[in-house]
Tab-separated table of C-alpha atoms in Angstrom:
chain	number	residue	atom	x	y	z
L	1	MET	CA	0.000	0.000	0.000
L	2	PRO	CA	1.375	3.423	-0.805
L	3	SER	CA	2.054	5.800	2.061
L	4	THR	CA	-0.393	8.557	2.856
L	5	ALA	CA	1.988	11.190	1.433
L	6	SER	CA	2.505	9.176	-1.752
L	7	ALA	CA	-1.221	8.581	-2.209
L	8	THR	CA	-1.940	12.282	-1.707
L	9	PHE	CA	0.742	13.249	-4.232
L	10	GLU	CA	-0.630	10.814	-6.808
L	11	LYS	CA	-4.170	12.110	-6.261
L	12	TRP	CA	-3.146	15.736	-6.835
L	13	ASN	CA	-0.851	14.787	-9.704
L	14	ARG	CA	-3.833	13.230	-11.511
L	15	LYS	CA	-5.972	16.284	-10.778
L	16	LEU	CA	-3.191	18.491	-12.135
L	17	HIS	CA	-3.250	16.527	-15.382
L	18	TYR	CA	-7.019	16.751	-15.687
L	19	TYR	CA	-7.482	20.447	-15.031
L	20	LEU	CA	-4.321	21.772	-16.661
L	21	GLY	CA	-5.190	19.699	-19.704
L	22	LEU	CA	-8.691	21.191	-19.837
L	23	TYR	CA	-7.405	24.738	-19.338
L	24	PHE	CA	-4.688	24.396	-22.007
L	25	LEU	CA	-6.893	22.514	-24.492
L	26	PHE	CA	-7.696	25.476	-26.756
L	27	PHE	CA	-4.183	26.939	-26.487
L	28	LEU	CA	-2.777	23.616	-27.696
L	29	TRP	CA	-5.260	23.453	-30.584
L	30	LEU	CA	-4.329	27.020	-31.518
L	31	PHE	CA	-0.612	26.196	-31.731
L	32	LEU	CA	-1.278	22.874	-33.429
L	33	LEU	CA	-3.360	24.415	-36.230
L	34	THR	CA	-1.224	27.528	-36.702
L	35	GLY	CA	1.901	25.351	-36.727
L	36	LEU	CA	0.429	23.381	-39.632
L	37	LEU	CA	-0.278	26.624	-41.504
L	38	LEU	CA	3.318	27.780	-40.985
L	39	ASN	CA	4.835	24.440	-41.991
L	40	HIS	CA	2.736	23.937	-45.125
L	41	GLY	CA	2.628	27.239	-46.968
L	42	GLY	CA	1.556	25.506	-50.195
L	43	TRP	CA	-1.819	24.483	-48.806
L	44	ARG	CA	-4.727	26.567	-50.095
L	45	ILE	CA	-5.834	27.416	-46.564
L	46	ALA	CA	-2.268	28.443	-45.685
L	47	GLN	CA	-2.143	30.761	-48.699
L	48	ALA	CA	-5.452	32.274	-47.581
L	49	ALA	CA	-3.830	32.811	-44.180
L	50	SER	CA	-1.288	35.127	-45.817
L	51	HIS	CA	-3.888	37.532	-47.205
L	52	ARG	CA	-3.597	41.192	-46.217
L	53	THR	CA	-5.005	44.425	-47.631
L	54	GLU	CA	-2.805	47.514	-48.019
L	55	THR	CA	-4.106	51.066	-47.847
L	56	GLY	CA	-2.594	54.479	-47.212
L	57	TYR	CA	-3.752	57.857	-46.044
L	58	GLU	CA	-2.560	61.223	-44.771
L	59	ARG	CA	-3.831	63.074	-41.752
L	60	ALA	CA	-3.088	66.429	-40.151
L	61	MET	CA	-2.108	66.173	-36.506
L	62	ALA	CA	-0.499	68.078	-33.673
L	63	PRO	CA	3.238	67.438	-33.203
L	64	PRO	CA	3.692	64.433	-30.892
L	65	ARG	CA	4.434	65.465	-27.330
L	66	GLY	CA	6.568	63.710	-24.728
L	67	LYS	CA	9.992	63.638	-23.122
L	68	THR	CA	11.097	60.453	-24.902
L	69	ASP	CA	10.609	58.970	-28.365
L	70	LEU	CA	8.379	56.297	-26.864
L	71	ALA	CA	6.184	58.890	-25.166
L	72	ARG	CA	5.916	60.861	-28.421
L	73	ALA	CA	5.068	57.710	-30.342
L	74	ARG	CA	2.341	56.867	-27.833
L	75	ASP	CA	0.898	60.354	-28.213
L	76	ALA	CA	0.907	59.964	-32.007
L	77	VAL	CA	-0.735	56.539	-31.720
L	78	ARG	CA	-3.463	58.108	-29.589
L	79	GLN	CA	-4.031	60.916	-32.088
L	80	LEU	CA	-4.162	58.522	-35.038
L	81	ASP	CA	-6.399	56.054	-33.187
L	82	LEU	CA	-4.027	53.121	-33.670
L	83	GLN	CA	-3.314	50.145	-31.400
L	84	GLY	CA	-0.470	47.682	-31.026
L	85	GLU	CA	3.212	47.353	-30.281
L	86	ILE	CA	5.403	50.306	-31.225
L	87	GLU	CA	8.436	49.403	-33.352
L	88	TRP	CA	11.336	51.550	-34.494
L	89	PRO	CA	12.847	51.585	-38.007
L	90	ALA	CA	16.173	49.900	-38.613
L	91	VAL	CA	17.419	52.966	-40.544
L	92	PRO	CA	17.321	56.482	-38.985
L	93	PRO	CA	14.520	58.582	-40.550
L	94	PRO	CA	15.142	61.756	-42.561
L	95	ARG	CA	15.735	64.904	-40.569
L	96	GLY	CA	12.500	66.545	-39.477
L	97	HIS	CA	10.541	63.293	-39.655
L	98	PHE	CA	9.338	61.082	-36.820
L	99	VAL	CA	8.925	57.506	-38.028
L	100	PHE	CA	7.738	54.367	-36.284
L	101	SER	CA	5.456	51.363	-36.819
L	102	VAL	CA	2.555	49.936	-34.838
L	103	ALA	CA	1.748	46.237	-35.091
L	104	ARG	CA	-0.734	43.753	-33.687
L	105	PRO	CA	-2.138	40.490	-35.096
L	106	LYS	CA	-5.123	42.246	-36.695
L	107	ASP	CA	-3.198	44.970	-38.539
L	108	ALA	CA	-0.002	46.993	-38.813
L	109	SER	CA	0.776	50.602	-39.698
L	110	GLN	CA	3.928	52.454	-40.703
L	111	VAL	CA	3.739	56.087	-39.602
L	112	ASP	CA	5.866	58.908	-41.008
L	113	ILE	CA	5.194	62.296	-39.389
L	114	ASP	CA	6.555	65.406	-41.079
L	115	LEU	CA	7.156	67.673	-38.090
L	116	ALA	CA	7.362	70.795	-40.275
L	117	THR	CA	4.053	70.339	-42.089
L	118	LYS	CA	2.339	68.498	-39.178
L	119	MET	CA	1.147	65.810	-41.560
L	120	ALA	CA	1.233	62.087	-40.866
L	121	THR	CA	1.547	59.614	-43.737
L	122	VAL	CA	0.241	56.196	-42.709
L	123	GLN	CA	0.763	52.982	-44.648
L	124	HIS	CA	-1.725	50.478	-43.258
L	125	TRP	CA	-1.965	46.687	-43.661
L	126	GLU	CA	-5.154	44.896	-42.627
L	127	ASN	CA	-4.837	41.149	-42.041
L	128	GLY	CA	-7.562	38.652	-42.913
L	129	GLY	CA	-9.134	36.439	-40.261
L	130	LEU	CA	-6.949	33.403	-40.998
L	131	THR	CA	-3.858	35.620	-41.083
L	132	VAL	CA	-4.665	36.927	-37.617
L	133	PHE	CA	-5.108	33.329	-36.458
L	134	ARG	CA	-1.699	32.327	-37.864
L	135	ILE	CA	0.118	35.360	-36.430
L	136	PHE	CA	-0.901	34.356	-32.899
L	137	HIS	CA	1.653	31.534	-33.209
L	138	THR	CA	4.611	33.933	-33.432
L	139	PHE	CA	3.391	37.262	-32.048
L	140	SER	CA	5.253	38.177	-28.856
L	141	GLY	CA	5.721	41.947	-29.164
L	142	SER	CA	9.484	41.564	-28.739
L	143	ARG	CA	11.487	43.384	-31.415
L	144	TYR	CA	15.011	42.716	-32.631
L	145	ASN	CA	16.109	46.226	-31.631
L	146	ALA	CA	14.280	46.171	-28.273
L	147	PRO	CA	14.121	42.536	-27.069
L	148	GLY	CA	11.772	41.926	-24.180
L	149	GLN	CA	10.293	45.435	-24.237
L	150	ARG	CA	6.541	45.618	-24.805
L	151	ASP	CA	4.288	48.662	-24.991
L	152	TRP	CA	0.848	47.143	-25.533
L	153	ALA	CA	-0.918	45.691	-22.473
L	154	LEU	CA	-2.628	42.898	-24.438
L	155	THR	CA	0.739	41.639	-25.681
L	156	THR	CA	2.005	41.379	-22.112
L	157	ILE	CA	-1.105	39.415	-21.102
L	158	TRP	CA	-0.616	37.069	-24.084
L	159	VAL	CA	3.057	36.521	-23.204
L	160	VAL	CA	2.170	35.726	-19.570
L	161	ALA	CA	-0.414	33.210	-20.818
L	162	MET	CA	2.216	31.558	-23.042
L	163	ASP	CA	4.684	31.403	-20.144
L	164	ALA	CA	1.960	29.762	-18.045
L	165	LEU	CA	1.331	27.288	-20.868
L	166	ALA	CA	5.028	26.375	-21.001
L	167	ALA	CA	5.257	25.968	-17.220
L	168	GLY	CA	2.037	23.928	-17.134
L	169	LEU	CA	3.233	21.594	-19.886
L	170	ILE	CA	6.512	21.022	-18.026
L	171	LEU	CA	4.530	20.062	-14.903
L	172	MET	CA	2.275	17.758	-16.922
L	173	VAL	CA	5.225	16.031	-18.586
L	174	LEU	CA	7.072	15.524	-15.287
L	175	GLY	CA	3.860	14.278	-13.686
L	176	GLY	CA	3.356	11.939	-16.630
L	177	TYR	CA	6.822	10.479	-16.097
L	178	TYR	CA	5.959	9.866	-12.464
L	179	MET	CA	2.620	8.183	-13.215
L	180	TRP	CA	4.184	6.014	-15.912
L	181	TYR	CA	6.931	4.822	-13.567
L	182	ARG	CA	4.592	4.230	-10.621
L	183	LEU	CA	1.689	2.599	-12.432
L	184	GLU	CA	3.466	0.377	-14.970
L	185	ARG	CA	4.681	-3.019	-13.763
L	186	THR	CA	7.258	-3.215	-16.506
L	187	HIS	CA	8.999	-0.163	-17.904
L	188	THR	CA	10.628	-1.672	-20.965
L	189	LEU	CA	8.269	-0.122	-23.531
L	190	GLY	CA	8.405	3.235	-21.737
L	191	PHE	CA	12.197	3.307	-21.727
L	192	LEU	CA	12.210	2.414	-25.429
L	193	ALA	CA	9.827	5.306	-26.148
L	194	LEU	CA	11.994	7.703	-24.119
L	195	ALA	CA	15.152	6.544	-25.880
L	196	ALA	CA	13.503	6.854	-29.312
L	197	GLY	CA	12.313	10.391	-28.553
L	198	PHE	CA	15.710	11.447	-27.232
L	199	ALA	CA	17.516	9.923	-30.225
L	200	SER	CA	15.144	11.621	-32.706
L	201	CYS	CA	15.700	15.056	-31.131
L	202	ALA	CA	19.466	14.494	-30.884
L	203	MET	CA	19.716	13.524	-34.556
L	204	PHE	CA	17.673	16.562	-35.607
L	205	PHE	CA	19.751	19.062	-33.633
L	206	ALA	CA	23.006	17.434	-34.694
L	207	SER	CA	22.037	17.781	-38.364
L	208	VAL	CA	20.996	21.432	-37.893
L	209	TRP	CA	24.213	22.437	-36.086
L	210	ARG	CA	26.606	20.881	-38.602
């Protein structure tokens, strides 16, 4: 008979599997389906998931105010009624211009503000429904020139949810190892499966790093 502590641990380990699995169910389906779209770009549905509509417009606006570039960009975003993560251009803009981009899964905009004429030129891309769905697989709000910095609250919430998903999956996998070892009378097939999985990953990474 298992000890009281062991029985309690096994009881809560099973509950952890049940409820974490239910909570993460739709997250896992999201990454499963979007992963297929990313891996198979030739599929008709994957091509539809790359559809976006481009438009452009100009708008008069007050010069962006703020003590930093980020504060000025936020003020411009407010004036232009845009939403998303603020990104900076890789190349410095022309003198007298304030340039940045705003991106989210639904759409993206490149903003070029002429500070002399007080006119903003906006190049806007609107993503289709399937495109938005696919972008959720890779959207983190972290930029190459500002890693880990996020300006949009919804991006931060999404990143926290993904971190929780990763932590929960680690717990489920470790708990699965425990249940397999405790409940199986013979572990031969399990060890073979573990060895096969390890060997497959090792071969893949070895071929990539050559």
